[in-house]
């Protein structure tokens, strides 16, 4: 099987690069082992909320030059300011064109309400997530947070008390819906996705609306756990019309419906543009000659290699097995690529679990076109995108989705325009 580009991994990075390449008319396949971190994400996308020195960032685009000064190995620094600025708007466009309705902009972060009622800064949030602009108060005055009786992955009382501490009038309620009883027999079945399968049934809508209307009397907005609207938002829209009050969704513990919706929308857009998805398959062998990848072997295709002019490594970080460790070694499992990582085990972590952890910055090292190095040499037709890249901390710097989307679009652009660079060695992180 021959493609122009084979992408390994179907997280945010793999899908975004696939969409851009397919849109440009390139034949493209994505091979993906399984669920990506989108299934565990809040659904909100971070671009940059803190500098490496800990200072808060409210206006990400204005903070780029300081980021580049502090973190020359950060993927945004590799990509360069002019490219970051144009790619961030391209990313917002890609999201919109994939049918996702998100609020926010890279010129100014906003706050989203977290699953425990706190506020966290971010770049883009699904339109159903309660948010507030930087200098503005929440617009609602009297919120009811409604949980689902027996659902342990969301606690309305915790959310309501946190909102009250922030000056919002809020109360907690629980809805009792008899048609959910069949799930209650088994606690492991009583999870967001299974609940959504039942809440999404049109015949259940009047009952849900009646229960929410009863509990929401005297309140001006309703917060629900994101257990409704698995495929589309239309069921929540219909519910809102019946309840006659704005309805917002808060992320739950995984699986996260808000993240899954992003995955589904991007996957459909990729397929719609002619991309080939090989889900449930794993790249387990790479054939190389003269610093080029000449074939990829997968579990399902056995000894029939996938051939491609270009390969994108979008395998994620430790969470998705894009990076692995033994007790004393960090490594990239497919090609044993060069890493930005500390070799001494005691430098991987800090004792204070709340401190930024050095291992989160580990990842592959690249040239300025995001082509990884192997034993100091650029792999000429391989590009890296997303969480497999080193040099940044998605958690402490609040930049996980931004790096995935922008690096994906950046490497797609290299492939589309056919740029090549001289070989370059990047030093270990300080
Ligand atoms: C639990 C969790 C929650 C997060 N929540 C947020 C959030 O709310 N907001 C935010 O901005 N950022 C969040 N992040 C940061 C996150 O890293 C990025 O936002 C982004 O989604 C990462 O996308 P990715 O495509 O680079 O990697 P991943 O999402 O990790 O995807 C990698 C994919 O590669 C596949 N893969 C790996 N090896 C192979 C192989 N050999 N063959 C085939 N396929 C392979 C995996 O199965 C997976 O599908 C979160 C990260 C984690 C781990």
CSV table of C-alpha atoms in Angstrom, one decimal, residues 29-373:
chain,number,residue,atom,x,y,z
A,29,UNK,CA,-3.4,7.3,5.9
A,30,UNK,CA,-3.5,7.4,9.7
A,31,UNK,CA,-2.6,4.3,11.6
A,32,UNK,CA,-3.7,4.4,15.2
A,33,UNK,CA,-3.4,1.9,18.1
A,34,UNK,CA,-6.2,3.2,20.2
A,35,UNK,CA,-7.8,6.0,22.1
A,36,UNK,CA,-5.8,9.3,22.3
A,37,UNK,CA,-5.6,11.7,25.1
A,38,UNK,CA,-8.7,13.5,23.6
A,39,UNK,CA,-10.8,10.8,25.3
A,40,UNK,CA,-9.4,12.0,28.7
A,41,UNK,CA,-9.3,15.8,27.9
A,42,UNK,CA,-11.5,18.5,29.2
A,43,UNK,CA,-12.5,19.4,25.6
A,44,UNK,CA,-11.0,22.9,26.2
A,45,UNK,CA,-7.7,23.5,24.3
A,46,UNK,CA,-4.8,25.3,25.9
A,47,UNK,CA,-2.4,27.4,23.8
A,48,UNK,CA,-0.2,29.1,26.4
A,49,UNK,CA,-1.2,30.0,30.0
A,50,UNK,CA,2.1,30.2,31.8
A,51,UNK,CA,5.7,30.9,30.9
A,52,UNK,CA,8.4,28.4,32.0
A,53,UNK,CA,9.3,30.8,34.9
A,54,UNK,CA,5.8,30.5,36.2
A,55,UNK,CA,4.4,33.9,35.2
A,56,UNK,CA,0.8,33.8,34.1
A,57,UNK,CA,0.0,34.5,30.4
A,58,UNK,CA,-3.3,36.2,29.6
A,59,UNK,CA,-2.5,37.3,26.0
A,60,UNK,CA,-0.5,34.4,24.5
A,61,UNK,CA,0.5,36.0,21.2
A,62,UNK,CA,2.1,38.9,23.1
A,63,UNK,CA,4.1,36.5,25.3
A,64,UNK,CA,5.7,34.6,22.5
A,65,UNK,CA,9.0,36.5,22.4
A,66,UNK,CA,9.5,36.0,26.1
A,67,UNK,CA,8.7,32.3,25.7
A,68,UNK,CA,11.3,32.0,23.0
A,69,UNK,CA,13.9,33.7,25.2
A,70,UNK,CA,13.1,31.4,28.2
A,71,UNK,CA,12.6,28.1,26.2
A,72,UNK,CA,14.6,27.9,23.0
A,73,UNK,CA,13.7,24.2,22.6
A,74,UNK,CA,10.0,24.8,23.0
A,75,UNK,CA,8.2,23.6,19.8
A,76,UNK,CA,6.8,27.2,19.4
A,77,UNK,CA,10.4,28.4,19.5
A,78,UNK,CA,11.3,25.9,16.8
A,79,UNK,CA,8.3,26.9,14.7
A,80,UNK,CA,9.1,30.6,15.0
A,81,UNK,CA,6.9,33.6,15.9
A,82,UNK,CA,5.6,34.5,12.4
A,83,UNK,CA,4.6,30.9,11.8
A,84,UNK,CA,3.0,30.4,15.2
A,85,UNK,CA,0.9,33.5,14.6
A,86,UNK,CA,-0.3,32.4,11.2
A,87,UNK,CA,-0.7,28.7,12.2
A,88,UNK,CA,-2.8,29.5,15.3
A,89,UNK,CA,-5.4,31.2,13.1
A,90,UNK,CA,-5.2,28.2,10.6
A,91,UNK,CA,-5.8,25.9,13.6
A,92,UNK,CA,-8.9,27.9,14.7
A,93,UNK,CA,-10.2,27.7,11.1
A,94,UNK,CA,-9.5,23.9,10.9
A,95,UNK,CA,-11.5,23.4,14.0
A,96,UNK,CA,-14.4,25.5,12.8
A,97,UNK,CA,-14.5,23.8,9.4
A,98,UNK,CA,-14.6,20.4,11.1
A,99,UNK,CA,-17.9,21.5,12.6
A,100,UNK,CA,-16.8,22.1,16.1
A,101,UNK,CA,-18.3,25.2,17.8
A,102,UNK,CA,-15.7,26.6,20.2
A,103,UNK,CA,-15.4,30.0,21.9
A,104,UNK,CA,-12.1,31.8,22.5
A,105,UNK,CA,-9.2,33.3,20.6
A,106,UNK,CA,-5.4,33.1,20.8
A,107,UNK,CA,-5.1,36.8,21.2
A,108,UNK,CA,-6.7,36.6,24.7
A,109,UNK,CA,-7.2,33.6,27.0
A,110,UNK,CA,-10.5,33.1,28.9
A,111,UNK,CA,-11.5,31.2,32.0
A,112,UNK,CA,-13.4,27.9,31.9
A,113,UNK,CA,-15.2,26.3,34.8
A,114,UNK,CA,-13.5,23.0,35.7
A,115,UNK,CA,-15.2,19.8,36.9
A,116,UNK,CA,-14.8,20.9,40.5
A,117,UNK,CA,-16.1,24.4,39.9
A,118,UNK,CA,-12.7,26.2,39.8
A,119,UNK,CA,-11.6,28.5,37.0
A,120,UNK,CA,-8.8,27.6,34.6
A,121,UNK,CA,-7.4,29.7,31.8
A,122,UNK,CA,-7.5,28.3,28.3
A,123,UNK,CA,-7.6,29.2,24.6
A,124,UNK,CA,-10.7,27.5,23.1
A,125,UNK,CA,-13.6,25.9,24.9
A,126,UNK,CA,-16.6,24.0,23.5
A,127,UNK,CA,-19.5,26.4,23.3
A,128,UNK,CA,-21.5,24.4,25.9
A,129,UNK,CA,-18.8,24.9,28.6
A,130,UNK,CA,-19.3,27.7,31.0
A,131,UNK,CA,-16.6,30.4,30.5
A,132,UNK,CA,-16.0,34.0,31.4
A,133,UNK,CA,-13.8,36.6,29.7
A,134,UNK,CA,-10.7,37.8,31.5
A,135,UNK,CA,-11.8,41.1,32.9
A,136,UNK,CA,-15.5,40.3,33.1
A,137,UNK,CA,-17.5,38.6,35.9
A,138,UNK,CA,-19.6,35.5,35.2
A,139,UNK,CA,-22.8,36.7,33.5
A,140,UNK,CA,-25.2,34.3,35.3
A,141,UNK,CA,-26.3,35.1,38.8
A,142,UNK,CA,-28.0,32.1,40.2
A,143,UNK,CA,-26.8,28.7,38.9
A,144,UNK,CA,-28.2,25.3,39.6
A,145,UNK,CA,-25.6,22.5,39.3
A,146,UNK,CA,-27.5,19.3,38.6
A,147,UNK,CA,-25.9,15.9,39.0
A,148,UNK,CA,-27.2,12.5,38.3
A,149,UNK,CA,-28.2,10.3,41.2
A,150,UNK,CA,-25.7,7.5,41.6
A,151,UNK,CA,-23.1,9.0,39.1
A,152,UNK,CA,-19.9,9.1,41.0
A,153,UNK,CA,-17.8,10.9,38.4
A,154,UNK,CA,-19.4,14.3,39.0
A,155,UNK,CA,-20.2,16.0,42.3
A,156,UNK,CA,-22.7,18.9,42.1
A,157,UNK,CA,-22.1,19.9,45.7
A,158,UNK,CA,-18.4,20.4,45.2
A,159,UNK,CA,-19.0,22.5,42.1
A,160,UNK,CA,-21.7,24.6,43.8
A,161,UNK,CA,-19.6,25.3,46.9
A,162,UNK,CA,-16.6,26.3,44.7
A,163,UNK,CA,-18.8,28.7,42.7
A,164,UNK,CA,-20.2,30.2,45.9
A,165,UNK,CA,-16.7,30.9,47.1
A,166,UNK,CA,-16.2,32.8,43.8
A,167,UNK,CA,-19.2,35.0,44.5
A,168,UNK,CA,-21.7,33.1,42.3
A,169,UNK,CA,-25.0,32.2,43.8
A,170,UNK,CA,-25.2,28.4,43.2
A,171,UNK,CA,-27.0,25.4,44.5
A,172,UNK,CA,-26.6,21.7,44.0
A,173,UNK,CA,-29.3,19.2,43.0
A,174,UNK,CA,-29.5,15.6,41.7
A,175,UNK,CA,-31.9,14.4,39.0
A,176,UNK,CA,-33.6,11.0,39.4
A,177,UNK,CA,-34.3,9.4,36.1
A,178,UNK,CA,-35.9,5.9,36.3
A,179,UNK,CA,-34.8,4.9,32.8
A,180,UNK,CA,-31.1,5.0,34.1
A,181,UNK,CA,-31.9,2.3,36.7
A,182,UNK,CA,-30.7,-0.6,34.5
A,183,UNK,CA,-27.2,0.9,34.5
A,184,UNK,CA,-27.2,1.3,38.2
A,185,UNK,CA,-26.9,-2.5,38.8
A,186,UNK,CA,-23.2,-2.3,38.0
A,187,UNK,CA,-21.2,0.7,39.1
A,188,UNK,CA,-18.7,0.3,36.3
A,189,UNK,CA,-21.5,0.7,33.8
A,190,UNK,CA,-22.6,4.0,35.3
A,191,UNK,CA,-20.2,6.1,33.3
A,192,UNK,CA,-20.6,9.2,31.2
A,193,UNK,CA,-20.8,7.5,27.8
A,194,UNK,CA,-23.3,4.8,28.8
A,195,UNK,CA,-25.4,7.4,30.5
A,196,UNK,CA,-25.3,9.5,27.3
A,197,UNK,CA,-26.5,6.6,25.2
A,198,UNK,CA,-29.7,6.7,27.3
A,199,UNK,CA,-30.0,10.5,27.8
A,200,UNK,CA,-29.6,11.0,24.0
A,201,UNK,CA,-32.7,8.9,23.1
A,202,UNK,CA,-35.4,11.3,21.8
A,203,UNK,CA,-38.1,9.4,23.7
A,204,UNK,CA,-36.4,10.3,27.0
A,205,UNK,CA,-36.2,14.0,26.3
A,206,UNK,CA,-39.5,15.1,27.8
A,207,UNK,CA,-38.8,13.3,31.1
A,208,UNK,CA,-35.3,14.8,31.4
A,209,UNK,CA,-36.7,18.3,30.6
A,210,UNK,CA,-39.5,17.9,33.2
A,211,UNK,CA,-36.9,16.9,35.9
A,212,UNK,CA,-34.5,19.7,35.1
A,213,UNK,CA,-37.3,22.3,34.9
A,214,UNK,CA,-38.4,21.2,38.4
A,215,UNK,CA,-34.9,21.5,39.9
A,216,UNK,CA,-34.0,24.7,38.0
A,217,UNK,CA,-36.9,26.8,39.3
A,218,UNK,CA,-35.7,30.2,40.5
A,219,UNK,CA,-32.3,29.8,38.7
A,220,UNK,CA,-31.1,31.5,35.6
A,221,UNK,CA,-28.6,28.9,34.3
A,222,UNK,CA,-28.2,25.1,34.5
A,223,UNK,CA,-24.9,23.3,34.8
A,224,UNK,CA,-25.0,19.5,33.9
A,225,UNK,CA,-22.2,16.9,33.8
A,226,UNK,CA,-21.2,16.3,30.1
A,227,UNK,CA,-23.2,13.0,29.9
A,228,UNK,CA,-25.5,14.1,27.1
A,229,UNK,CA,-25.0,14.8,23.4
A,230,UNK,CA,-22.5,12.0,22.6
A,231,UNK,CA,-22.7,12.6,18.8
A,232,UNK,CA,-24.0,16.1,18.5
A,233,UNK,CA,-25.2,19.1,20.5
A,234,UNK,CA,-28.7,19.0,19.0
A,235,UNK,CA,-30.2,17.0,21.9
A,236,UNK,CA,-28.8,19.6,24.4
A,237,UNK,CA,-30.2,22.4,22.2
A,238,UNK,CA,-33.6,20.7,22.2
A,239,UNK,CA,-33.4,20.3,26.0
A,240,UNK,CA,-32.6,23.9,26.4
A,241,UNK,CA,-35.6,25.0,24.4
A,242,UNK,CA,-37.9,22.8,26.6
A,243,UNK,CA,-36.3,24.0,29.9
A,244,UNK,CA,-36.2,27.6,28.7
A,245,UNK,CA,-32.9,28.3,30.4
A,246,UNK,CA,-29.3,28.2,29.2
A,247,UNK,CA,-27.7,24.7,29.7
A,248,UNK,CA,-24.0,24.3,30.1
A,249,UNK,CA,-21.9,21.1,30.3
A,250,UNK,CA,-19.0,20.5,32.7
A,251,UNK,CA,-16.4,17.9,31.8
A,252,UNK,CA,-16.5,14.7,33.9
A,253,UNK,CA,-13.9,12.1,34.8
A,254,UNK,CA,-12.9,10.1,31.7
A,255,UNK,CA,-14.2,9.0,29.3
A,256,UNK,CA,-14.8,12.7,28.4
A,257,UNK,CA,-17.7,13.3,26.1
A,258,UNK,CA,-16.4,16.8,25.3
A,259,UNK,CA,-13.0,15.4,24.2
A,260,UNK,CA,-14.6,12.5,22.3
A,261,UNK,CA,-16.7,14.9,20.3
A,262,UNK,CA,-13.6,16.6,19.1
A,263,UNK,CA,-12.1,13.3,18.1
A,264,UNK,CA,-15.3,12.3,16.2
A,265,UNK,CA,-15.5,15.6,14.4
A,266,UNK,CA,-11.9,15.6,13.3
A,267,UNK,CA,-12.0,12.0,12.3
A,268,UNK,CA,-15.1,12.6,10.1
A,269,UNK,CA,-13.5,15.7,8.5
A,270,UNK,CA,-10.4,13.6,7.7
A,271,UNK,CA,-12.5,10.8,6.1
A,272,UNK,CA,-14.7,13.3,4.3
A,273,UNK,CA,-11.5,14.8,2.7
A,274,UNK,CA,-10.5,11.3,1.5
A,275,UNK,CA,-8.2,10.2,4.3
A,276,UNK,CA,-7.8,6.5,5.2
A,277,UNK,CA,-8.1,5.6,8.9
A,278,UNK,CA,-6.6,2.4,10.2
A,279,UNK,CA,-7.9,2.4,13.7
A,280,UNK,CA,-7.0,-0.5,16.1
A,281,UNK,CA,-3.7,-1.1,14.2
A,282,UNK,CA,-0.2,-0.5,15.5
A,283,UNK,CA,3.0,0.4,13.7
A,284,UNK,CA,5.4,-2.1,15.1
A,285,UNK,CA,8.3,-2.0,12.7
A,286,UNK,CA,10.1,0.6,10.6
A,287,UNK,CA,12.4,-0.1,7.7
A,288,UNK,CA,15.1,2.4,7.0
A,289,UNK,CA,17.8,3.1,4.4
A,290,UNK,CA,20.1,6.0,4.1
A,291,UNK,CA,18.4,8.1,6.8
A,292,UNK,CA,15.0,7.6,5.1
A,293,UNK,CA,12.0,5.6,6.2
A,294,UNK,CA,11.3,3.1,3.4
A,295,UNK,CA,8.5,1.1,4.9
A,296,UNK,CA,6.2,0.8,7.9
A,297,UNK,CA,5.0,-2.5,9.3
A,298,UNK,CA,1.8,-2.8,11.3
A,299,UNK,CA,0.3,-5.5,13.5
A,300,UNK,CA,-2.7,-6.0,11.1
A,301,UNK,CA,-0.8,-5.9,7.8
A,302,UNK,CA,1.9,-8.4,8.9
A,303,UNK,CA,4.7,-8.5,6.3
A,304,UNK,CA,3.0,-6.2,3.8
A,305,UNK,CA,4.7,-2.8,4.4
A,306,UNK,CA,3.0,0.6,4.1
A,307,UNK,CA,5.1,2.8,1.8
A,308,UNK,CA,5.0,6.6,2.0
A,309,UNK,CA,7.1,9.5,0.8
A,310,UNK,CA,6.6,11.1,4.2
A,311,UNK,CA,5.9,9.8,7.7
A,312,UNK,CA,4.5,11.8,10.6
A,313,UNK,CA,5.2,10.6,14.1
A,314,UNK,CA,2.2,11.7,16.2
A,315,UNK,CA,2.4,9.0,18.8
A,316,UNK,CA,2.0,11.2,21.9
A,317,UNK,CA,4.0,11.1,25.1
A,318,UNK,CA,4.2,8.5,27.9
A,319,UNK,CA,0.4,8.4,28.2
A,320,UNK,CA,0.0,7.0,24.7
A,321,UNK,CA,3.2,4.9,24.5
A,322,UNK,CA,4.9,7.4,22.2
A,323,UNK,CA,7.6,7.5,24.8
A,324,UNK,CA,8.5,4.7,27.2
A,325,UNK,CA,10.7,4.1,30.2
A,326,UNK,CA,12.5,1.3,31.9
A,327,UNK,CA,13.8,1.9,35.5
A,328,UNK,CA,16.8,3.8,34.2
A,329,UNK,CA,16.1,4.7,30.5
A,330,UNK,CA,13.7,6.9,28.6
A,331,UNK,CA,13.3,5.9,24.9
A,332,UNK,CA,11.2,6.4,21.8
A,333,UNK,CA,10.0,2.9,21.1
A,334,UNK,CA,9.6,2.9,17.3
A,335,UNK,CA,12.9,4.2,16.0
A,336,UNK,CA,14.9,4.9,19.2
A,337,UNK,CA,15.1,8.6,18.2
A,338,UNK,CA,17.3,11.1,20.0
A,339,UNK,CA,15.5,12.6,23.0
A,340,UNK,CA,15.5,15.9,24.9
A,341,UNK,CA,15.6,14.2,28.3
A,342,UNK,CA,17.7,13.9,31.4
A,343,UNK,CA,19.6,10.7,31.5
A,344,UNK,CA,20.0,10.6,35.3
A,345,UNK,CA,16.9,8.9,36.8
A,346,UNK,CA,16.8,11.2,39.9
A,347,UNK,CA,16.4,14.2,37.6
A,348,UNK,CA,13.1,12.9,36.0
A,349,UNK,CA,10.8,13.9,38.9
A,350,UNK,CA,10.6,16.3,41.8
A,351,UNK,CA,9.6,15.2,45.2
A,352,UNK,CA,6.8,17.8,45.5
A,353,UNK,CA,4.1,16.2,43.4
A,354,UNK,CA,2.5,19.6,42.8
A,355,UNK,CA,5.7,21.1,41.3
A,356,UNK,CA,6.3,21.0,37.5
A,357,UNK,CA,7.8,17.6,36.7
A,358,UNK,CA,10.9,17.5,34.5
A,359,UNK,CA,9.8,14.3,32.7
A,360,UNK,CA,6.8,16.1,31.2
A,361,UNK,CA,9.3,18.1,29.0
A,362,UNK,CA,10.9,14.9,27.6
A,363,UNK,CA,10.4,14.1,24.0
A,364,UNK,CA,12.1,13.8,20.6
A,365,UNK,CA,14.6,16.3,19.5
A,366,UNK,CA,14.2,17.8,15.9
A,367,UNK,CA,15.7,20.1,13.4
A,368,UNK,CA,14.0,23.4,12.7
A,369,UNK,CA,11.5,21.7,10.4
A,370,UNK,CA,10.5,19.3,13.2
A,371,UNK,CA,12.3,16.4,11.6
A,372,UNK,CA,13.5,14.1,14.4
A,373,UNK,CA,17.2,13.1,14.8
